[in-house]
């Protein structure tokens, strides 16, 4: 059994300009809010969007590509800008989690060629790689599984044996990996499980920390930075040239972590040419192994 509701999509001013609900081919309840900033608008939208049991439970955001330069540009101009500053963007992610939402951040999805045709006799290549790093209720595994059922993905990924294969990449210890193996079997999600050693990646966490953190070096933040830098190197090594799409558990923006340092983590783990989704559930179970 699966449990999925609708999503809230946050877009900057003018993105859907002159686009009717029918023209966008989107089924749902339309809510329009007026606010002084994108973050204020998001907070209002999360409160009023949806209806009854169809209220959204997932916040979707695009990745802020200019996160490391936007502050310099804003400092040179007194004019208001369309969109969110880096700090405001991270606070929007926090707002989503605090209001009980799951969060998805997409990057490079525009690189998917939906018009690509597979000729008869050609064998599709590529997998859907899932880096499920934290038990978030199962959303990180559920969304890729639903994706793999779509006709386009079945036609454009896989090999001669299996269509739209899911590779579940595990980086935990033996005990944690065994628990996840057991859960996957009970959930009946068909996937190939790949166990990885994150400690094989070599990174300079201290130098990275000094570059992107605006606060004094803290041991906890340095260790977290080292972890996500290693994860980024591991993802590049294991998925480049093999994956058609990547899903990664999104780091949680804990209070006290420098926003710029947090954005550097997101950038590092999604810095590939492959369409990538950073995803984290709100701990509500969306998968079950019970049959009704």
mmCIF file with all atom_site columns, N, CA and C in Angstrom, residues 125-133 139-145 147-148 153 157-158 164-170 190-194 196 234-249 269 272 274-279:
data_model
loop_
_atom_site.group_PDB
_atom_site.id
_atom_site.type_symbol
_atom_site.label_atom_id
_atom_site.label_alt_id
_atom_site.label_comp_id
_atom_site.label_asym_id
_atom_site.label_entity_id
_atom_site.label_seq_id
_atom_site.pdbx_PDB_ins_code
_atom_site.Cartn_x
_atom_site.Cartn_y
_atom_site.Cartn_z
_atom_site.occupancy
_atom_site.B_iso_or_equiv
_atom_site.pdbx_formal_charge
_atom_site.auth_seq_id
_atom_site.auth_comp_id
_atom_site.auth_asym_id
_atom_site.auth_atom_id
_atom_site.pdbx_PDB_model_num
ATOM 1   N N  . UNK A 1 125 ? 19.553 2.177  -21.567 1.00 0.00 ? 125 UNK A N  1
ATOM 2   C CA . UNK A 1 125 ? 20.601 2.073  -20.566 1.00 0.00 ? 125 UNK A CA 1
ATOM 3   C C  . UNK A 1 125 ? 20.305 2.996  -19.399 1.00 0.00 ? 125 UNK A C  1
ATOM 4   N N  . UNK A 1 126 ? 20.885 2.680  -18.241 1.00 0.00 ? 126 UNK A N  1
ATOM 5   C CA . UNK A 1 126 ? 20.761 3.548  -17.074 1.00 0.00 ? 126 UNK A CA 1
ATOM 6   C C  . UNK A 1 126 ? 19.803 3.022  -16.035 1.00 0.00 ? 126 UNK A C  1
ATOM 7   N N  . UNK A 1 127 ? 20.026 3.444  -14.814 1.00 0.00 ? 127 UNK A N  1
ATOM 8   C CA . UNK A 1 127 ? 19.197 3.018  -13.689 1.00 0.00 ? 127 UNK A CA 1
ATOM 9   C C  . UNK A 1 127 ? 18.673 4.241  -12.950 1.00 0.00 ? 127 UNK A C  1
ATOM 10  N N  . UNK A 1 128 ? 17.814 4.001  -11.975 1.00 0.00 ? 128 UNK A N  1
ATOM 11  C CA . UNK A 1 128 ? 17.369 5.034  -11.051 1.00 0.00 ? 128 UNK A CA 1
ATOM 12  C C  . UNK A 1 128 ? 18.075 4.749  -9.731  1.00 0.00 ? 128 UNK A C  1
ATOM 13  N N  . UNK A 1 129 ? 19.043 5.582  -9.375  1.00 0.00 ? 129 UNK A N  1
ATOM 14  C CA . UNK A 1 129 ? 19.842 5.360  -8.173  1.00 0.00 ? 129 UNK A CA 1
ATOM 15  C C  . UNK A 1 129 ? 19.212 6.069  -6.977  1.00 0.00 ? 129 UNK A C  1
ATOM 16  N N  . UNK A 1 130 ? 19.103 5.359  -5.868  1.00 0.00 ? 130 UNK A N  1
ATOM 17  C CA . UNK A 1 130 ? 18.489 5.904  -4.658  1.00 0.00 ? 130 UNK A CA 1
ATOM 18  C C  . UNK A 1 130 ? 19.490 5.790  -3.507  1.00 0.00 ? 130 UNK A C  1
ATOM 19  N N  . UNK A 1 131 ? 19.891 6.922  -2.968  1.00 0.00 ? 131 UNK A N  1
ATOM 20  C CA . UNK A 1 131 ? 20.766 6.964  -1.796  1.00 0.00 ? 131 UNK A CA 1
ATOM 21  C C  . UNK A 1 131 ? 19.881 7.252  -0.586  1.00 0.00 ? 131 UNK A C  1
ATOM 22  N N  . UNK A 1 132 ? 19.356 6.180  0.016   1.00 0.00 ? 132 UNK A N  1
ATOM 23  C CA . UNK A 1 132 ? 18.442 6.285  1.153   1.00 0.00 ? 132 UNK A CA 1
ATOM 24  C C  . UNK A 1 132 ? 19.283 6.261  2.425   1.00 0.00 ? 132 UNK A C  1
ATOM 25  N N  . UNK A 1 133 ? 19.540 7.433  2.991   1.00 0.00 ? 133 UNK A N  1
ATOM 26  C CA . UNK A 1 133 ? 20.507 7.576  4.077   1.00 0.00 ? 133 UNK A CA 1
ATOM 27  C C  . UNK A 1 133 ? 19.865 7.634  5.457   1.00 0.00 ? 133 UNK A C  1
ATOM 28  N N  . UNK A 1 139 ? 9.487  7.812  1.994   1.00 0.00 ? 139 UNK A N  1
ATOM 29  C CA . UNK A 1 139 ? 9.243  8.632  0.804   1.00 0.00 ? 139 UNK A CA 1
ATOM 30  C C  . UNK A 1 139 ? 10.419 8.569  -0.164  1.00 0.00 ? 139 UNK A C  1
ATOM 31  N N  . UNK A 1 140 ? 11.650 8.512  0.359   1.00 0.00 ? 140 UNK A N  1
ATOM 32  C CA . UNK A 1 140 ? 12.840 8.497  -0.492  1.00 0.00 ? 140 UNK A CA 1
ATOM 33  C C  . UNK A 1 140 ? 12.861 7.273  -1.393  1.00 0.00 ? 140 UNK A C  1
ATOM 34  N N  . UNK A 1 141 ? 12.242 6.197  -0.982  1.00 0.00 ? 141 UNK A N  1
ATOM 35  C CA . UNK A 1 141 ? 12.163 4.986  -1.806  1.00 0.00 ? 141 UNK A CA 1
ATOM 36  C C  . UNK A 1 141 ? 10.870 4.926  -2.602  1.00 0.00 ? 141 UNK A C  1
ATOM 37  N N  . UNK A 1 142 ? 9.794  5.462  -2.036  1.00 0.00 ? 142 UNK A N  1
ATOM 38  C CA . UNK A 1 142 ? 8.490  5.394  -2.694  1.00 0.00 ? 142 UNK A CA 1
ATOM 39  C C  . UNK A 1 142 ? 8.449  6.169  -4.005  1.00 0.00 ? 142 UNK A C  1
ATOM 40  N N  . UNK A 1 143 ? 8.945  7.405  -3.997  1.00 0.00 ? 143 UNK A N  1
ATOM 41  C CA . UNK A 1 143 ? 8.865  8.244  -5.193  1.00 0.00 ? 143 UNK A CA 1
ATOM 42  C C  . UNK A 1 143 ? 9.643  7.633  -6.374  1.00 0.00 ? 143 UNK A C  1
ATOM 43  N N  . UNK A 1 144 ? 10.891 7.163  -6.177  1.00 0.00 ? 144 UNK A N  1
ATOM 44  C CA . UNK A 1 144 ? 11.573 6.497  -7.295  1.00 0.00 ? 144 UNK A CA 1
ATOM 45  C C  . UNK A 1 144 ? 10.832 5.258  -7.793  1.00 0.00 ? 144 UNK A C  1
ATOM 46  N N  . UNK A 1 145 ? 10.217 4.519  -6.872  1.00 0.00 ? 145 UNK A N  1
ATOM 47  C CA . UNK A 1 145 ? 9.470  3.323  -7.279  1.00 0.00 ? 145 UNK A CA 1
ATOM 48  C C  . UNK A 1 145 ? 8.288  3.699  -8.165  1.00 0.00 ? 145 UNK A C  1
ATOM 49  N N  . UNK A 1 147 ? 8.058  6.366  -9.936  1.00 0.00 ? 147 UNK A N  1
ATOM 50  C CA . UNK A 1 147 ? 8.665  6.842  -11.183 1.00 0.00 ? 147 UNK A CA 1
ATOM 51  C C  . UNK A 1 147 ? 8.988  5.674  -12.112 1.00 0.00 ? 147 UNK A C  1
ATOM 52  N N  . UNK A 1 148 ? 9.497  4.586  -11.543 1.00 0.00 ? 148 UNK A N  1
ATOM 53  C CA . UNK A 1 148 ? 9.904  3.434  -12.353 1.00 0.00 ? 148 UNK A CA 1
ATOM 54  C C  . UNK A 1 148 ? 8.732  2.742  -13.028 1.00 0.00 ? 148 UNK A C  1
ATOM 55  N N  . UNK A 1 153 ? 9.969  5.980  -18.363 1.00 0.00 ? 153 UNK A N  1
ATOM 56  C CA . UNK A 1 153 ? 11.155 5.471  -17.670 1.00 0.00 ? 153 UNK A CA 1
ATOM 57  C C  . UNK A 1 153 ? 11.386 4.001  -17.981 1.00 0.00 ? 153 UNK A C  1
ATOM 58  N N  . UNK A 1 157 ? 15.170 3.407  -19.595 1.00 0.00 ? 157 UNK A N  1
ATOM 59  C CA . UNK A 1 157 ? 16.161 2.937  -18.624 1.00 0.00 ? 157 UNK A CA 1
ATOM 60  C C  . UNK A 1 157 ? 16.118 1.420  -18.558 1.00 0.00 ? 157 UNK A C  1
ATOM 61  N N  . UNK A 1 158 ? 17.184 0.841  -18.037 1.00 0.00 ? 158 UNK A N  1
ATOM 62  C CA . UNK A 1 158 ? 17.212 -0.600 -17.860 1.00 0.00 ? 158 UNK A CA 1
ATOM 63  C C  . UNK A 1 158 ? 18.152 -1.290 -18.830 1.00 0.00 ? 158 UNK A C  1
ATOM 64  N N  . UNK A 1 164 ? 13.573 -0.076 -16.169 1.00 0.00 ? 164 UNK A N  1
ATOM 65  C CA . UNK A 1 164 ? 13.573 0.916  -15.082 1.00 0.00 ? 164 UNK A CA 1
ATOM 66  C C  . UNK A 1 164 ? 14.083 0.317  -13.779 1.00 0.00 ? 164 UNK A C  1
ATOM 67  N N  . UNK A 1 165 ? 15.313 -0.197 -13.759 1.00 0.00 ? 165 UNK A N  1
ATOM 68  C CA . UNK A 1 165 ? 15.829 -0.798 -12.528 1.00 0.00 ? 165 UNK A CA 1
ATOM 69  C C  . UNK A 1 165 ? 16.154 0.263  -11.475 1.00 0.00 ? 165 UNK A C  1
ATOM 70  N N  . UNK A 1 166 ? 15.887 -0.049 -10.220 1.00 0.00 ? 166 UNK A N  1
ATOM 71  C CA . UNK A 1 166 ? 16.230 0.821  -9.099  1.00 0.00 ? 166 UNK A CA 1
ATOM 72  C C  . UNK A 1 166 ? 17.438 0.226  -8.395  1.00 0.00 ? 166 UNK A C  1
ATOM 73  N N  . UNK A 1 167 ? 18.463 1.052  -8.210  1.00 0.00 ? 167 UNK A N  1
ATOM 74  C CA . UNK A 1 167 ? 19.624 0.635  -7.421  1.00 0.00 ? 167 UNK A CA 1
ATOM 75  C C  . UNK A 1 167 ? 19.566 1.356  -6.082  1.00 0.00 ? 167 UNK A C  1
ATOM 76  N N  . UNK A 1 168 ? 19.402 0.602  -5.015  1.00 0.00 ? 168 UNK A N  1
ATOM 77  C CA . UNK A 1 168 ? 19.352 1.175  -3.674  1.00 0.00 ? 168 UNK A CA 1
ATOM 78  C C  . UNK A 1 168 ? 20.761 1.170  -3.100  1.00 0.00 ? 168 UNK A C  1
ATOM 79  N N  . UNK A 1 169 ? 21.349 2.364  -2.961  1.00 0.00 ? 169 UNK A N  1
ATOM 80  C CA . UNK A 1 169 ? 22.736 2.513  -2.531  1.00 0.00 ? 169 UNK A CA 1
ATOM 81  C C  . UNK A 1 169 ? 22.786 2.723  -1.021  1.00 0.00 ? 169 UNK A C  1
ATOM 82  N N  . UNK A 1 170 ? 23.433 1.786  -0.317  1.00 0.00 ? 170 UNK A N  1
ATOM 83  C CA . UNK A 1 170 ? 23.509 1.850  1.142   1.00 0.00 ? 170 UNK A CA 1
ATOM 84  C C  . UNK A 1 170 ? 24.929 2.188  1.583   1.00 0.00 ? 170 UNK A C  1
ATOM 85  N N  . UNK A 1 190 ? 10.914 -3.929 -5.773  1.00 0.00 ? 190 UNK A N  1
ATOM 86  C CA . UNK A 1 190 ? 11.981 -4.603 -6.524  1.00 0.00 ? 190 UNK A CA 1
ATOM 87  C C  . UNK A 1 190 ? 13.156 -3.655 -6.770  1.00 0.00 ? 190 UNK A C  1
ATOM 88  N N  . UNK A 1 191 ? 14.318 -3.986 -6.240  1.00 0.00 ? 191 UNK A N  1
ATOM 89  C CA . UNK A 1 191 ? 15.485 -3.142 -6.442  1.00 0.00 ? 191 UNK A CA 1
ATOM 90  C C  . UNK A 1 191 ? 16.753 -3.946 -6.203  1.00 0.00 ? 191 UNK A C  1
ATOM 91  N N  . UNK A 1 192 ? 17.823 -3.451 -6.783  1.00 0.00 ? 192 UNK A N  1
ATOM 92  C CA . UNK A 1 192 ? 19.143 -4.034 -6.553  1.00 0.00 ? 192 UNK A CA 1
ATOM 93  C C  . UNK A 1 192 ? 19.803 -3.260 -5.424  1.00 0.00 ? 192 UNK A C  1
ATOM 94  N N  . UNK A 1 193 ? 20.270 -3.948 -4.397  1.00 0.00 ? 193 UNK A N  1
ATOM 95  C CA . UNK A 1 193 ? 20.900 -3.298 -3.252  1.00 0.00 ? 193 UNK A CA 1
ATOM 96  C C  . UNK A 1 193 ? 22.415 -3.313 -3.422  1.00 0.00 ? 193 UNK A C  1
ATOM 97  N N  . UNK A 1 194 ? 23.019 -2.129 -3.345  1.00 0.00 ? 194 UNK A N  1
ATOM 98  C CA . UNK A 1 194 ? 24.468 -1.975 -3.497  1.00 0.00 ? 194 UNK A CA 1
ATOM 99  C C  . UNK A 1 194 ? 25.023 -1.387 -2.203  1.00 0.00 ? 194 UNK A C  1
ATOM 100 N N  . UNK A 1 196 ? 28.012 0.332  -0.114  1.00 0.00 ? 196 UNK A N  1
ATOM 101 C CA . UNK A 1 196 ? 29.164 1.176  -0.409  1.00 0.00 ? 196 UNK A CA 1
ATOM 102 C C  . UNK A 1 196 ? 29.899 1.545  0.870   1.00 0.00 ? 196 UNK A C  1
ATOM 103 N N  . UNK A 1 234 ? 31.319 10.069 -3.447  1.00 0.00 ? 234 UNK A N  1
ATOM 104 C CA . UNK A 1 234 ? 30.838 8.704  -3.650  1.00 0.00 ? 234 UNK A CA 1
ATOM 105 C C  . UNK A 1 234 ? 29.747 8.663  -4.714  1.00 0.00 ? 234 UNK A C  1
ATOM 106 N N  . UNK A 1 235 ? 28.846 9.619  -4.671  1.00 0.00 ? 235 UNK A N  1
ATOM 107 C CA . UNK A 1 235 ? 27.756 9.671  -5.654  1.00 0.00 ? 235 UNK A CA 1
ATOM 108 C C  . UNK A 1 235 ? 28.310 9.875  -7.060  1.00 0.00 ? 235 UNK A C  1
ATOM 109 N N  . UNK A 1 236 ? 29.277 10.775 -7.198  1.00 0.00 ? 236 UNK A N  1
ATOM 110 C CA . UNK A 1 236 ? 29.887 10.989 -8.513  1.00 0.00 ? 236 UNK A CA 1
ATOM 111 C C  . UNK A 1 236 ? 30.526 9.708  -9.036  1.00 0.00 ? 236 UNK A C  1
ATOM 112 N N  . UNK A 1 237 ? 31.259 9.030  -8.166  1.00 0.00 ? 237 UNK A N  1
ATOM 113 C CA . UNK A 1 237 ? 31.977 7.822  -8.576  1.00 0.00 ? 237 UNK A CA 1
ATOM 114 C C  . UNK A 1 237 ? 31.022 6.701  -8.973  1.00 0.00 ? 237 UNK A C  1
ATOM 115 N N  . UNK A 1 238 ? 29.982 6.493  -8.192  1.00 0.00 ? 238 UNK A N  1
ATOM 116 C CA . UNK A 1 238 ? 29.116 5.333  -8.377  1.00 0.00 ? 238 UNK A CA 1
ATOM 117 C C  . UNK A 1 238 ? 28.006 5.537  -9.399  1.00 0.00 ? 238 UNK A C  1
ATOM 118 N N  . UNK A 1 239 ? 27.561 6.781  -9.607  1.00 0.00 ? 239 UNK A N  1
ATOM 119 C CA . UNK A 1 239 ? 26.382 7.003  -10.443 1.00 0.00 ? 239 UNK A CA 1
ATOM 120 C C  . UNK A 1 239 ? 26.681 7.630  -11.802 1.00 0.00 ? 239 UNK A C  1
ATOM 121 N N  . UNK A 1 240 ? 27.813 8.325  -11.939 1.00 0.00 ? 240 UNK A N  1
ATOM 122 C CA . UNK A 1 240 ? 28.149 8.952  -13.222 1.00 0.00 ? 240 UNK A CA 1
ATOM 123 C C  . UNK A 1 240 ? 28.302 7.886  -14.300 1.00 0.00 ? 240 UNK A C  1
ATOM 124 N N  . UNK A 1 241 ? 27.580 8.064  -15.390 1.00 0.00 ? 241 UNK A N  1
ATOM 125 C CA . UNK A 1 241 ? 27.649 7.121  -16.495 1.00 0.00 ? 241 UNK A CA 1
ATOM 126 C C  . UNK A 1 241 ? 26.781 5.894  -16.304 1.00 0.00 ? 241 UNK A C  1
ATOM 127 N N  . UNK A 1 242 ? 26.126 5.771  -15.148 1.00 0.00 ? 242 UNK A N  1
ATOM 128 C CA . UNK A 1 242 ? 25.299 4.595  -14.875 1.00 0.00 ? 242 UNK A CA 1
ATOM 129 C C  . UNK A 1 242 ? 23.846 4.953  -14.611 1.00 0.00 ? 242 UNK A C  1
ATOM 130 N N  . UNK A 1 243 ? 23.614 6.088  -13.978 1.00 0.00 ? 243 UNK A N  1
ATOM 131 C CA . UNK A 1 243 ? 22.259 6.462  -13.557 1.00 0.00 ? 243 UNK A CA 1
ATOM 132 C C  . UNK A 1 243 ? 21.616 7.428  -14.542 1.00 0.00 ? 243 UNK A C  1
ATOM 133 N N  . UNK A 1 244 ? 20.315 7.272  -14.716 1.00 0.00 ? 244 UNK A N  1
ATOM 134 C CA . UNK A 1 244 ? 19.526 8.187  -15.523 1.00 0.00 ? 244 UNK A CA 1
ATOM 135 C C  . UNK A 1 244 ? 18.895 9.261  -14.638 1.00 0.00 ? 244 UNK A C  1
ATOM 136 N N  . UNK A 1 245 ? 18.737 8.943  -13.354 1.00 0.00 ? 245 UNK A N  1
ATOM 137 C CA . UNK A 1 245 ? 18.177 9.878  -12.383 1.00 0.00 ? 245 UNK A CA 1
ATOM 138 C C  . UNK A 1 245 ? 18.644 9.440  -11.001 1.00 0.00 ? 245 UNK A C  1
ATOM 139 N N  . UNK A 1 246 ? 18.865 10.412 -10.110 1.00 0.00 ? 246 UNK A N  1
ATOM 140 C CA . UNK A 1 246 ? 19.374 10.112 -8.777  1.00 0.00 ? 246 UNK A CA 1
ATOM 141 C C  . UNK A 1 246 ? 18.456 10.730 -7.723  1.00 0.00 ? 246 UNK A C  1
ATOM 142 N N  . UNK A 1 247 ? 18.145 9.950  -6.703  1.00 0.00 ? 247 UNK A N  1
ATOM 143 C CA . UNK A 1 247 ? 17.412 10.436 -5.533  1.00 0.00 ? 247 UNK A CA 1
ATOM 144 C C  . UNK A 1 247 ? 18.323 10.306 -4.318  1.00 0.00 ? 247 UNK A C  1
ATOM 145 N N  . UNK A 1 248 ? 18.447 11.381 -3.546  1.00 0.00 ? 248 UNK A N  1
ATOM 146 C CA . UNK A 1 248 ? 19.345 11.407 -2.387  1.00 0.00 ? 248 UNK A CA 1
ATOM 147 C C  . UNK A 1 248 ? 18.593 11.972 -1.188  1.00 0.00 ? 248 UNK A C  1
ATOM 148 N N  . UNK A 1 249 ? 18.761 11.327 -0.038  1.00 0.00 ? 249 UNK A N  1
ATOM 149 C CA . UNK A 1 249 ? 18.182 11.879 1.187   1.00 0.00 ? 249 UNK A CA 1
ATOM 150 C C  . UNK A 1 249 ? 18.744 13.276 1.441   1.00 0.00 ? 249 UNK A C  1
ATOM 151 N N  . UNK A 1 269 ? 26.489 17.301 -3.046  1.00 0.00 ? 269 UNK A N  1
ATOM 152 C CA . UNK A 1 269 ? 25.906 15.982 -3.276  1.00 0.00 ? 269 UNK A CA 1
ATOM 153 C C  . UNK A 1 269 ? 25.043 15.931 -4.535  1.00 0.00 ? 269 UNK A C  1
ATOM 154 N N  . UNK A 1 272 ? 26.205 16.970 -10.230 1.00 0.00 ? 272 UNK A N  1
ATOM 155 C CA . UNK A 1 272 ? 26.455 16.071 -11.350 1.00 0.00 ? 272 UNK A CA 1
ATOM 156 C C  . UNK A 1 272 ? 25.652 16.590 -12.536 1.00 0.00 ? 272 UNK A C  1
ATOM 157 N N  . UNK A 1 274 ? 23.615 14.713 -13.966 1.00 0.00 ? 274 UNK A N  1
ATOM 158 C CA . UNK A 1 274 ? 22.476 13.804 -13.965 1.00 0.00 ? 274 UNK A CA 1
ATOM 159 C C  . UNK A 1 274 ? 21.291 14.462 -13.262 1.00 0.00 ? 274 UNK A C  1
ATOM 160 N N  . UNK A 1 275 ? 20.065 14.331 -13.777 1.00 0.00 ? 275 UNK A N  1
ATOM 161 C CA . UNK A 1 275 ? 18.899 14.840 -13.051 1.00 0.00 ? 275 UNK A CA 1
ATOM 162 C C  . UNK A 1 275 ? 18.860 14.268 -11.641 1.00 0.00 ? 275 UNK A C  1
ATOM 163 N N  . UNK A 1 276 ? 18.758 15.159 -10.649 1.00 0.00 ? 276 UNK A N  1
ATOM 164 C CA . UNK A 1 276 ? 18.883 14.752 -9.253  1.00 0.00 ? 276 UNK A CA 1
ATOM 165 C C  . UNK A 1 276 ? 17.761 15.356 -8.416  1.00 0.00 ? 276 UNK A C  1
ATOM 166 N N  . UNK A 1 277 ? 17.266 14.574 -7.467  1.00 0.00 ? 277 UNK A N  1
ATOM 167 C CA . UNK A 1 277 ? 16.244 15.053 -6.538  1.00 0.00 ? 277 UNK A CA 1
ATOM 168 C C  . UNK A 1 277 ? 16.733 14.807 -5.117  1.00 0.00 ? 277 UNK A C  1
ATOM 169 N N  . UNK A 1 278 ? 16.844 15.881 -4.337  1.00 0.00 ? 278 UNK A N  1
ATOM 170 C CA . UNK A 1 278 ? 17.123 15.772 -2.908  1.00 0.00 ? 278 UNK A CA 1
ATOM 171 C C  . UNK A 1 278 ? 15.775 15.661 -2.206  1.00 0.00 ? 278 UNK A C  1
ATOM 172 N N  . UNK A 1 279 ? 15.573 14.608 -1.461  1.00 0.00 ? 279 UNK A N  1
ATOM 173 C CA . UNK A 1 279 ? 14.239 14.314 -0.938  1.00 0.00 ? 279 UNK A CA 1
ATOM 174 C C  . UNK A 1 279 ? 14.336 13.859 0.515   1.00 0.00 ? 279 UNK A C  1
#
